[in-house]
Short mmCIF file of C-alpha atoms in Angstrom, two decimals:
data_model
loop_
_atom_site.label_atom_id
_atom_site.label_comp_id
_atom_site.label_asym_id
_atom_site.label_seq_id
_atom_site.Cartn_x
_atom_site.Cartn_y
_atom_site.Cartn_z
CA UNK A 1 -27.15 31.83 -37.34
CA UNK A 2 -28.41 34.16 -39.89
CA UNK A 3 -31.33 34.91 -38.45
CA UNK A 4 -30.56 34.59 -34.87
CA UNK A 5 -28.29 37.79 -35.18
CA UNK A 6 -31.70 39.25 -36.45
CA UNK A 7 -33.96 37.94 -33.78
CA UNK A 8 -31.97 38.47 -31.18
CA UNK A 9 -31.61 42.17 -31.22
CA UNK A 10 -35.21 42.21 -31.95
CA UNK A 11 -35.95 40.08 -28.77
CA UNK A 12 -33.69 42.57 -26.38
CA UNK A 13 -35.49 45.81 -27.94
CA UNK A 14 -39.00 44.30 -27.69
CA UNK A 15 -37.94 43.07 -23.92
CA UNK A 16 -36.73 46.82 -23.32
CA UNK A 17 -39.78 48.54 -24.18
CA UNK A 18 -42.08 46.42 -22.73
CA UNK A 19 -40.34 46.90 -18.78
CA UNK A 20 -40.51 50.74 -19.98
CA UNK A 21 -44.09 50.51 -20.52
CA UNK A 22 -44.58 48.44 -17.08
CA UNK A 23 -42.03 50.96 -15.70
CA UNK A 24 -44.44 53.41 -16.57
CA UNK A 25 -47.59 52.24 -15.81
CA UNK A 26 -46.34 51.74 -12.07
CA UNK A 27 -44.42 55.18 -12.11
CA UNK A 28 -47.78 56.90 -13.43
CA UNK A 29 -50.21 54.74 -10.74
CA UNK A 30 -47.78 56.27 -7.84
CA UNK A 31 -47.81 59.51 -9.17
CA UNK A 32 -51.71 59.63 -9.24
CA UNK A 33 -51.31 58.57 -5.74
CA UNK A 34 -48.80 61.14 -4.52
CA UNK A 35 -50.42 64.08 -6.19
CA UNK A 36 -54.04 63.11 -4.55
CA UNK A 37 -52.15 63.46 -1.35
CA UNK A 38 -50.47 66.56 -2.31
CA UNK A 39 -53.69 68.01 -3.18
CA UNK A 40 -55.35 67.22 0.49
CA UNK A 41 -52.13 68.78 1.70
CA UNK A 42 -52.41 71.67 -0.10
CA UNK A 43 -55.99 72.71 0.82
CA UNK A 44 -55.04 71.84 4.35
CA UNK A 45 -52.26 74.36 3.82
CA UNK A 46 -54.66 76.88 2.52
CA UNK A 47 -57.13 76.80 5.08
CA UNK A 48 -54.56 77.67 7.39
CA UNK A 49 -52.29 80.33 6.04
CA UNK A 50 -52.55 84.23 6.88
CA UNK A 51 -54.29 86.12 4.73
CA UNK A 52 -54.06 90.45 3.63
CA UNK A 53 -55.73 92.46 1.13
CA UNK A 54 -52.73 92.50 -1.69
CA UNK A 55 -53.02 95.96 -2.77
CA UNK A 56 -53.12 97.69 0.54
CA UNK A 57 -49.49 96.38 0.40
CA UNK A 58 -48.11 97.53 -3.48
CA UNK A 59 -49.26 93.67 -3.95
CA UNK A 60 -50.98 92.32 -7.06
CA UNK A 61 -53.97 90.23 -6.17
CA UNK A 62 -53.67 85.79 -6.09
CA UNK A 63 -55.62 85.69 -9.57
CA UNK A 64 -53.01 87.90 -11.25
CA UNK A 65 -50.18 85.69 -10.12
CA UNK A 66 -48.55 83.31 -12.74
CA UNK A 67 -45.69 80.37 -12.29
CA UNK A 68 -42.36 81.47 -13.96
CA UNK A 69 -40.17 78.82 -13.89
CA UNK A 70 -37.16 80.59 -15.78
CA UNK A 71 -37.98 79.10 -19.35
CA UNK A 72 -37.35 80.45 -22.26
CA UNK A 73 -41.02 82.25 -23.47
CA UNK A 74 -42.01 84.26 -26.33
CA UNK A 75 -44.62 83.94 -29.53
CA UNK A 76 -42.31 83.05 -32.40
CA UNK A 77 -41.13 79.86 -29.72
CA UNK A 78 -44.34 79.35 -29.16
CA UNK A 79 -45.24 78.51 -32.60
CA UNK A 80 -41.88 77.01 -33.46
CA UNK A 81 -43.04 74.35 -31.06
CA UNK A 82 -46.39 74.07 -32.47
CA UNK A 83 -44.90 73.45 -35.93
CA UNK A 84 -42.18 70.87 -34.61
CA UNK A 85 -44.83 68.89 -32.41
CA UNK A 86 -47.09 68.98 -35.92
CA UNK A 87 -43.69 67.51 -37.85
CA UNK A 88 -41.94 70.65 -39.13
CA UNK A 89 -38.64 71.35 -37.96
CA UNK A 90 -37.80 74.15 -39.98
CA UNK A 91 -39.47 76.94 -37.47
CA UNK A 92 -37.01 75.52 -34.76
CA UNK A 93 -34.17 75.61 -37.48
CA UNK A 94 -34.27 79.55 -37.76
CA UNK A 95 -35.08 80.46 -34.45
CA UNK A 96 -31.66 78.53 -33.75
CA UNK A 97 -30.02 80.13 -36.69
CA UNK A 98 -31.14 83.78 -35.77
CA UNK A 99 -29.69 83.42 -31.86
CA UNK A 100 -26.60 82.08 -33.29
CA UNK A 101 -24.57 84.56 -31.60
CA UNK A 102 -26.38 84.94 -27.71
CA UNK A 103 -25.35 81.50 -25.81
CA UNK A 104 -27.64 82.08 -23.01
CA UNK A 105 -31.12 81.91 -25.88
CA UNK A 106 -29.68 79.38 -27.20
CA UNK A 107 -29.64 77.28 -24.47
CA UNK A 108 -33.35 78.12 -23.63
CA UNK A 109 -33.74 77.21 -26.93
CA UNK A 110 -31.82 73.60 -26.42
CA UNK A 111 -34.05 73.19 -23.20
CA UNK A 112 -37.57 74.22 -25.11
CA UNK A 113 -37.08 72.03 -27.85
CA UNK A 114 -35.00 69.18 -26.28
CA UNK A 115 -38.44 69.04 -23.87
CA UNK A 116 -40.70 68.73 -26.77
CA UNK A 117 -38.69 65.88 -28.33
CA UNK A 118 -38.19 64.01 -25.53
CA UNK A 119 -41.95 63.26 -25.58
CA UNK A 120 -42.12 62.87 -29.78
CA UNK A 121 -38.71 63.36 -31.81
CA UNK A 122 -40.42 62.66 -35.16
CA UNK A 123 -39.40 66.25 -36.05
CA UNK A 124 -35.99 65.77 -34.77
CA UNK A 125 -35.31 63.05 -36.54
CA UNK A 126 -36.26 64.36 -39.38
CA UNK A 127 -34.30 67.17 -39.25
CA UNK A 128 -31.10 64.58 -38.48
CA UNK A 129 -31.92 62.93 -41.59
CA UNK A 130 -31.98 66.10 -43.43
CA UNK A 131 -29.16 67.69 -41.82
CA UNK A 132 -26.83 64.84 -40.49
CA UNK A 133 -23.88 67.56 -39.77
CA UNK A 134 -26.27 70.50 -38.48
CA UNK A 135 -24.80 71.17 -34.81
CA UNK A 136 -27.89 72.61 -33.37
CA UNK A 137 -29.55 69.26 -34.06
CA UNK A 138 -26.96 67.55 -32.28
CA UNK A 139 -27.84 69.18 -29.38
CA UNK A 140 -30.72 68.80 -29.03
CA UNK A 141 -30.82 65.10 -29.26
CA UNK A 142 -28.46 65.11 -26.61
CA UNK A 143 -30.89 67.63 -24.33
CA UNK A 144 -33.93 65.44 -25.02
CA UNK A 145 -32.18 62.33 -24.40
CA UNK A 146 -30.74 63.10 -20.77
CA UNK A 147 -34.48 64.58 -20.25
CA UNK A 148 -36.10 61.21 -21.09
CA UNK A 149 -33.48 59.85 -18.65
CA UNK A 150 -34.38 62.21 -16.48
CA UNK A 151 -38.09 61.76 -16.89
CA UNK A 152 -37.72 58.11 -15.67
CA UNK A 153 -35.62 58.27 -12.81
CA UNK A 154 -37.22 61.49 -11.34
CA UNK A 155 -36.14 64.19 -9.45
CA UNK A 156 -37.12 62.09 -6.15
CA UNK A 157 -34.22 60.78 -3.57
CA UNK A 158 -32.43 58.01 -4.57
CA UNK A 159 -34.13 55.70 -1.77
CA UNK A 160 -37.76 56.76 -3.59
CA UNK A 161 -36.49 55.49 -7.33
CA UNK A 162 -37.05 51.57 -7.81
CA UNK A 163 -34.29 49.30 -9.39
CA UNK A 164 -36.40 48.98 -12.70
CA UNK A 165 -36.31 52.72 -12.73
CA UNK A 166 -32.63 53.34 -12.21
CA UNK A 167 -31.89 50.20 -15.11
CA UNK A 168 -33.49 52.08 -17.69
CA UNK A 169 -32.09 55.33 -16.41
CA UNK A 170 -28.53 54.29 -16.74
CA UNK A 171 -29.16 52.92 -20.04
CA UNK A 172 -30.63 56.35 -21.44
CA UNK A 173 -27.72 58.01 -20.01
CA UNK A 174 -25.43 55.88 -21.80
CA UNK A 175 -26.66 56.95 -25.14
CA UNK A 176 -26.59 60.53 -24.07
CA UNK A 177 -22.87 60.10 -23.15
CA UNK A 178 -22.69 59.54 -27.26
CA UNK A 179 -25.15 61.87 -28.18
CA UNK A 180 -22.48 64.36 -26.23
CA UNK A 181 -19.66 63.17 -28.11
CA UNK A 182 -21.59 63.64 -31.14
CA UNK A 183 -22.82 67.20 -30.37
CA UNK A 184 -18.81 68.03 -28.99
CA UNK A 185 -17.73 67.20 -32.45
CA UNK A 186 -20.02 69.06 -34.38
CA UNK A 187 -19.78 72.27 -32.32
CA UNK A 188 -17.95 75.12 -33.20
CA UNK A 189 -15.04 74.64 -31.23
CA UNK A 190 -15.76 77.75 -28.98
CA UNK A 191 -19.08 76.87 -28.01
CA UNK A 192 -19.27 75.36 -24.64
CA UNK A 193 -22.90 74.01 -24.83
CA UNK A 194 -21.99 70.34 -26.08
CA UNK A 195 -20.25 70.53 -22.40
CA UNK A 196 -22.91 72.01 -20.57
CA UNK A 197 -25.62 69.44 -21.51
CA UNK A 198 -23.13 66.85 -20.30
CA UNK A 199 -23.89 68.11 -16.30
CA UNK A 200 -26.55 66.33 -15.66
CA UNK A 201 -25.01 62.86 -17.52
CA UNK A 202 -22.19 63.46 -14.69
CA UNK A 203 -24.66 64.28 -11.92
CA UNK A 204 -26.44 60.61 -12.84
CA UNK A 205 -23.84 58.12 -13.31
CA UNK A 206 -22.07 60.07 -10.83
CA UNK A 207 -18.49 61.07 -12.10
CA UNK A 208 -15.83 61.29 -9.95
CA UNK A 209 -14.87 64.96 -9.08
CA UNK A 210 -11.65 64.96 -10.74
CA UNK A 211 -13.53 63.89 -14.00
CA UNK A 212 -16.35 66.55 -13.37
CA UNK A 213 -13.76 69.65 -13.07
CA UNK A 214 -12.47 68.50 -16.07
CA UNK A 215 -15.53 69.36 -17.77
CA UNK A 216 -15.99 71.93 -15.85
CA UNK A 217 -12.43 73.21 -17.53
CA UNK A 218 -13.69 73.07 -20.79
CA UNK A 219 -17.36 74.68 -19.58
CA UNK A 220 -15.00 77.99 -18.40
CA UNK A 221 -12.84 78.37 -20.64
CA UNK A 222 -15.17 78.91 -23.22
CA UNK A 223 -17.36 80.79 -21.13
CA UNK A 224 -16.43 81.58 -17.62
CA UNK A 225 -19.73 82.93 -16.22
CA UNK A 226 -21.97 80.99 -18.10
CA UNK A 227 -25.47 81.29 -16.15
CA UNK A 228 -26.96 78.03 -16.48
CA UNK A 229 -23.66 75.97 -16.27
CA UNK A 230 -22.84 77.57 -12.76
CA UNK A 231 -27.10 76.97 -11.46
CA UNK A 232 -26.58 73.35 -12.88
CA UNK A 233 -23.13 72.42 -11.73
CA UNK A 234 -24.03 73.61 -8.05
CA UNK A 235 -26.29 70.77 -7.82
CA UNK A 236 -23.69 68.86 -9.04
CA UNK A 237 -21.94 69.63 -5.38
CA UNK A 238 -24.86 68.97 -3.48
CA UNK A 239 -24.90 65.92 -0.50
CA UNK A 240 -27.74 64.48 -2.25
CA UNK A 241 -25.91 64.13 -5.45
CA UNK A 242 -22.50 63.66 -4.25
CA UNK A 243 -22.70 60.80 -1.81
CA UNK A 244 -21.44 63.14 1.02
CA UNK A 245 -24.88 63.36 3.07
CA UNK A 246 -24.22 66.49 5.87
CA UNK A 247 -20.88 67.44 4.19
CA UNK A 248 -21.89 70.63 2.11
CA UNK A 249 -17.57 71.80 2.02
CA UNK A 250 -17.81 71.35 -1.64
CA UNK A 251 -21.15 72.57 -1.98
CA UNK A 252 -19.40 76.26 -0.62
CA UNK A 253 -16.75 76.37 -2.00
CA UNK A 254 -17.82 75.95 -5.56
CA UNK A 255 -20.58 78.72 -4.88
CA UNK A 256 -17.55 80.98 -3.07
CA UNK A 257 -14.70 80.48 -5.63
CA UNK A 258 -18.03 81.44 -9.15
CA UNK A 259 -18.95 84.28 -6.85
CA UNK A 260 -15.35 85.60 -6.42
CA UNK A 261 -14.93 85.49 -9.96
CA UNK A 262 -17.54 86.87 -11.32
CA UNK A 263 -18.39 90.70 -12.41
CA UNK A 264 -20.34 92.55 -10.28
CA UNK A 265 -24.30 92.28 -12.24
CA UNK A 266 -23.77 89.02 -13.14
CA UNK A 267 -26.42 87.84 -10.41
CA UNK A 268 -24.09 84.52 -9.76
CA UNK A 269 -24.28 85.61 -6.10
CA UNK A 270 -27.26 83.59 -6.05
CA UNK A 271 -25.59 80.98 -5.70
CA UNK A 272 -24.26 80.94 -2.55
CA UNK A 273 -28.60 81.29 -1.59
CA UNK A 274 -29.22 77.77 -3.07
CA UNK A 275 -25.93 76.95 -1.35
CA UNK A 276 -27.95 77.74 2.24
CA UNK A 277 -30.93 75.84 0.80
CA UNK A 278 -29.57 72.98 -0.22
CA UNK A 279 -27.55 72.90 3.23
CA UNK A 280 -30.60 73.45 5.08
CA UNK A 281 -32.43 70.57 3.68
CA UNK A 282 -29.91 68.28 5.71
CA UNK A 283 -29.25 70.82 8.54
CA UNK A 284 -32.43 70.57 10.57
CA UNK A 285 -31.46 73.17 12.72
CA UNK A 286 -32.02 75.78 10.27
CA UNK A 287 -30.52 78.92 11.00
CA UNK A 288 -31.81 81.46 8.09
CA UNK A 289 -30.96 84.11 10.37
CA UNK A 290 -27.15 83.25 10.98
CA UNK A 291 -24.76 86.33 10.10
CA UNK A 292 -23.22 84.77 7.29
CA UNK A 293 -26.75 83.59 5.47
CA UNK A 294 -27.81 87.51 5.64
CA UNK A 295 -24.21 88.43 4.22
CA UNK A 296 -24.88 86.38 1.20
CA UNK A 297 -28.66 87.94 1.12
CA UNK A 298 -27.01 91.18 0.92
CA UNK A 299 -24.63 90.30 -1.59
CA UNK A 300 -27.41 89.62 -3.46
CA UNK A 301 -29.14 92.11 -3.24
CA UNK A 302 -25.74 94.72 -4.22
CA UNK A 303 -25.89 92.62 -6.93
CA UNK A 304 -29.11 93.05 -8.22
CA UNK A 305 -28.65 97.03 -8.15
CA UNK A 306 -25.24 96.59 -10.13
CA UNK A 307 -27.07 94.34 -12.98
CA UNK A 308 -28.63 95.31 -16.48
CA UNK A 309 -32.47 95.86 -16.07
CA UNK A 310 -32.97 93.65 -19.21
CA UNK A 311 -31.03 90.68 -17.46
CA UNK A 312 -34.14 88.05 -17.84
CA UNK A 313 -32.64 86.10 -14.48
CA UNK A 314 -33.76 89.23 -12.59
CA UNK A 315 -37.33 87.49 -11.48
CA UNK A 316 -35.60 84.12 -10.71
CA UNK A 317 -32.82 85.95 -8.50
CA UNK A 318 -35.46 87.78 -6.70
CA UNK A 319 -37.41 85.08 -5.69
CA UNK A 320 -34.82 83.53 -3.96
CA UNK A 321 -33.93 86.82 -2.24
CA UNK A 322 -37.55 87.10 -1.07
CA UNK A 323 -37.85 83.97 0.22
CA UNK A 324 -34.24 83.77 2.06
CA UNK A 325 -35.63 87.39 3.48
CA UNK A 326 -38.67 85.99 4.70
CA UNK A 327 -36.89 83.10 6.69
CA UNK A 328 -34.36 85.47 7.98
CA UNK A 329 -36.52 87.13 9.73
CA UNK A 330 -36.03 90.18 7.66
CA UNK A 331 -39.92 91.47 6.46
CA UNK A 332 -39.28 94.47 5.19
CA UNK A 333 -36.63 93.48 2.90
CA UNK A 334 -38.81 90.30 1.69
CA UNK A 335 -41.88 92.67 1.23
CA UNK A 336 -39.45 95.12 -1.18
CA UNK A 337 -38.73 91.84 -3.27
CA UNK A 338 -42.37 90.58 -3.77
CA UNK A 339 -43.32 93.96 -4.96
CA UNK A 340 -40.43 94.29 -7.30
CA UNK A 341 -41.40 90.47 -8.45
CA UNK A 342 -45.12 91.66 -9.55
CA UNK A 343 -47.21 88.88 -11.07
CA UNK A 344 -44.33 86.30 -11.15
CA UNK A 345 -44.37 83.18 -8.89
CA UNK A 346 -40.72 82.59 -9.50
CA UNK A 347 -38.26 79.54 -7.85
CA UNK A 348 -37.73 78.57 -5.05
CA UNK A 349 -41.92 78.44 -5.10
CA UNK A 350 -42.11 77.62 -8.61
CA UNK A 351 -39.79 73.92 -8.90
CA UNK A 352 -39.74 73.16 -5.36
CA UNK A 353 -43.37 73.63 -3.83
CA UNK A 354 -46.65 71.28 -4.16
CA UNK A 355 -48.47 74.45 -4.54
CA UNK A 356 -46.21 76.92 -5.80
CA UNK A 357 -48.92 80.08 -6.29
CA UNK A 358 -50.40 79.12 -2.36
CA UNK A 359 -47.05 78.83 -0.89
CA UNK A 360 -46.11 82.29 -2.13
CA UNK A 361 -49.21 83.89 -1.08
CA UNK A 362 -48.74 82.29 2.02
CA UNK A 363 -45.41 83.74 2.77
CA UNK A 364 -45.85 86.70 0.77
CA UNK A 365 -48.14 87.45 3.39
CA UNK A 366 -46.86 86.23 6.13
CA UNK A 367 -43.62 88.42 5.20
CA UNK A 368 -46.38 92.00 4.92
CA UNK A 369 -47.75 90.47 8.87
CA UNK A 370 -44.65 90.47 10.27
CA UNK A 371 -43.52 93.95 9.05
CA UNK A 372 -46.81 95.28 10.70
CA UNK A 373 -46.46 94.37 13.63
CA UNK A 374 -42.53 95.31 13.79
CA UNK A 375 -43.54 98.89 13.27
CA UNK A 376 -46.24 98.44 15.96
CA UNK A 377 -44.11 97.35 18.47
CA UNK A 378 -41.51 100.16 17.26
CA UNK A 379 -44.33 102.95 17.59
CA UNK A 380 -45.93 101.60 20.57
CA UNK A 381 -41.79 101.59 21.96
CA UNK A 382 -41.71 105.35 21.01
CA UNK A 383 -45.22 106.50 22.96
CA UNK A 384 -43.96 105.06 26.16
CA UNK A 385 -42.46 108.44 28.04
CA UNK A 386 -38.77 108.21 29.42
CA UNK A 387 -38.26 107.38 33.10
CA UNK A 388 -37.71 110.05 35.29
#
């Protein structure tokens, strides 16, 4: 009996990895598949889009253009990674130490690092060992777990995710649920991080609402206008997460009631933006133009002129006012925000495009076209004489 509570265990773990590995294996061969295609797609896309000379326009040129996906950048991270991917957790230590008192770094910091050990958590481990009560630990591990999770379900629809996939993904998720409780309890009690990595647990064993606004409580009243908590929590609300396909009610109103409450600066009017987008994605009858999508452009934009220059969401908030500009018909605002945006290929191009850098071009200049010819049409309007 002895050694059949030894063997056992053993059996189950061995049996576990090995359907990850096949897991995998297939995931990878589909993927190789999927981005040849989106590769033929994309050059088909180029060969068609309109085309300008950038800096006729107050544009940079395509070869000066760079993804910005919103992470957290800088040399001293840099290397901190190096040094934890190489074994040495100390680097990422101090860096967490020295933003001890700025929640929004820290959380870039949680997302950096909690990346890196989802693919190798030697160093984390290590630093766990070393430091079994250090908080900033503790949240990582719960960060990296939900992004292994993560990494094997996907970000594809739920109808594109196989069985095997969805097995394993629960499973992760259920050690992240005590890799929360873990992190909760070794928080300071003020710090609502340890309840912000728990979003995405709720978005993927889908919690009921009533248990989501609880943690949503304790997300606000720690920190009401937490950036990241209110970006991840809206998808949260989404159809595609929520089980109510076409009803985007809740997908409003929890964009509405952050927006109400918020200071003006505080660039949450975004929200209501992805709000639109997400709609849209089920809404085939898009309507980018509607009254009440340019309202929540404008908002936006008021927004941007109220907020602190240094406010490092200022690239990611533009990019989703140039695109929404573009679609509403509205070229000379969109051209205004691709100037302002400079070299960066921000969201919605930079997470939700095959080919984030052609996509922008393409309606970067597509956006410059249209304002052309509006002030043709308005100049050729004001040759023609009066009647009479």
């Amino acid at each position: 009996m002895a050694r059949l509570i030894v063997i056992i265990p053993l059996l189950l773990l061995v049996g576990f990895k090995l359907a990850t590995w096949l897991m995998k294996r297939r995931t990878a061969t589909v993927e190789a598949a999927n981005a040849a295609a989106r590769a033929e797609i994309a050059r088909i896309e180029e060969a068609t889009r309109p085309t300008i000379v950038p800096s006729e326009h107050g544009l940079v040129a395509r070869a000066e253009l760079v993804v910005d996906n919103g992470r957290l950048t800088g040399p001293e991270l840099d290397a901190a990674l190096a040094a934890a991917t190489a074994g040495d957790w100390r680097p990422a230590a101090e860096l967490f130490a020295a933003a001890s008192g700025d929640r929004d770094r820290r959380w870039g910091l949680v997302g950096r690092f909690g990346e890196n050990a989802a693919e190798d958590d030697a160093w984390l481990r290590a630093w766990r060992a070393e430091r079994p009560e250090d908080a900033d630990a503790a949240l990582i591990t719960l960060d990296a777990t939900i992004e292994l999770a993560w990494k094997v379900r996907t970000s594809k629809r739920a109808s594109d995710v196989t069985r095997e996939q969805f097995d394993v993904f629960h499973k992760i998720l259920g050690d992240a649920v005590e890799a929360a409780a873990e992190a909760v309890r070794l928080a300071d009690p003020q710090d609502p991080l340890p309840f912000v990595g728990q979003i995405p647990i709720a978005m993927g064993l889908s919690w009921p609402r009533e248990r989501f606004r609880a943690l949503w409580t304790e997300i606000t009243d720690r920190d009401p206008h937490h950036w990241s908590a209110h970006v991840s929590a809206l998808q949260y609300w989404c159809a595609k997460w929520s089980g109510g396909r076409g009803d985007h009610t809740h997908l409003h109103a929890f964009a509405d009631a952050a927006i109400a409450a918020a200071p003006a600066g505080s660039l949450l009017t975004v929200l209501k933006l992805q709000a639109y987008w997400e709609q849209f994605a089920y809404d085939k009858e898009y309507a980018y133009d509607a009254p009440e999508v340019r309202a929540a452009a404008d908002a936006v934009r008021a927004d941007l002129a109220a907020a602190d220059p240094a406010n490092r969401r200022l690239t990611y908030v533009r990019g989703w006012l140039a695109y929404m500009d573009y679609r509403a018909d509205r070229p000379a605002e969109a051209v205004e925000q691709f100037r302002a945006l400079g070299t960066a290929v921000p969201d919605p191009w930079a997470s939700y495009f095959n080919d984030p850098i052609g996509s922008f071009v393409g309606h970067r200049a597509g956006a410059v076209l249209e304002l052309l010819a509006a002030r043709e049409t308005a100049a050729q309007g004001a040759a023609v004489p009066a009647a009479g």
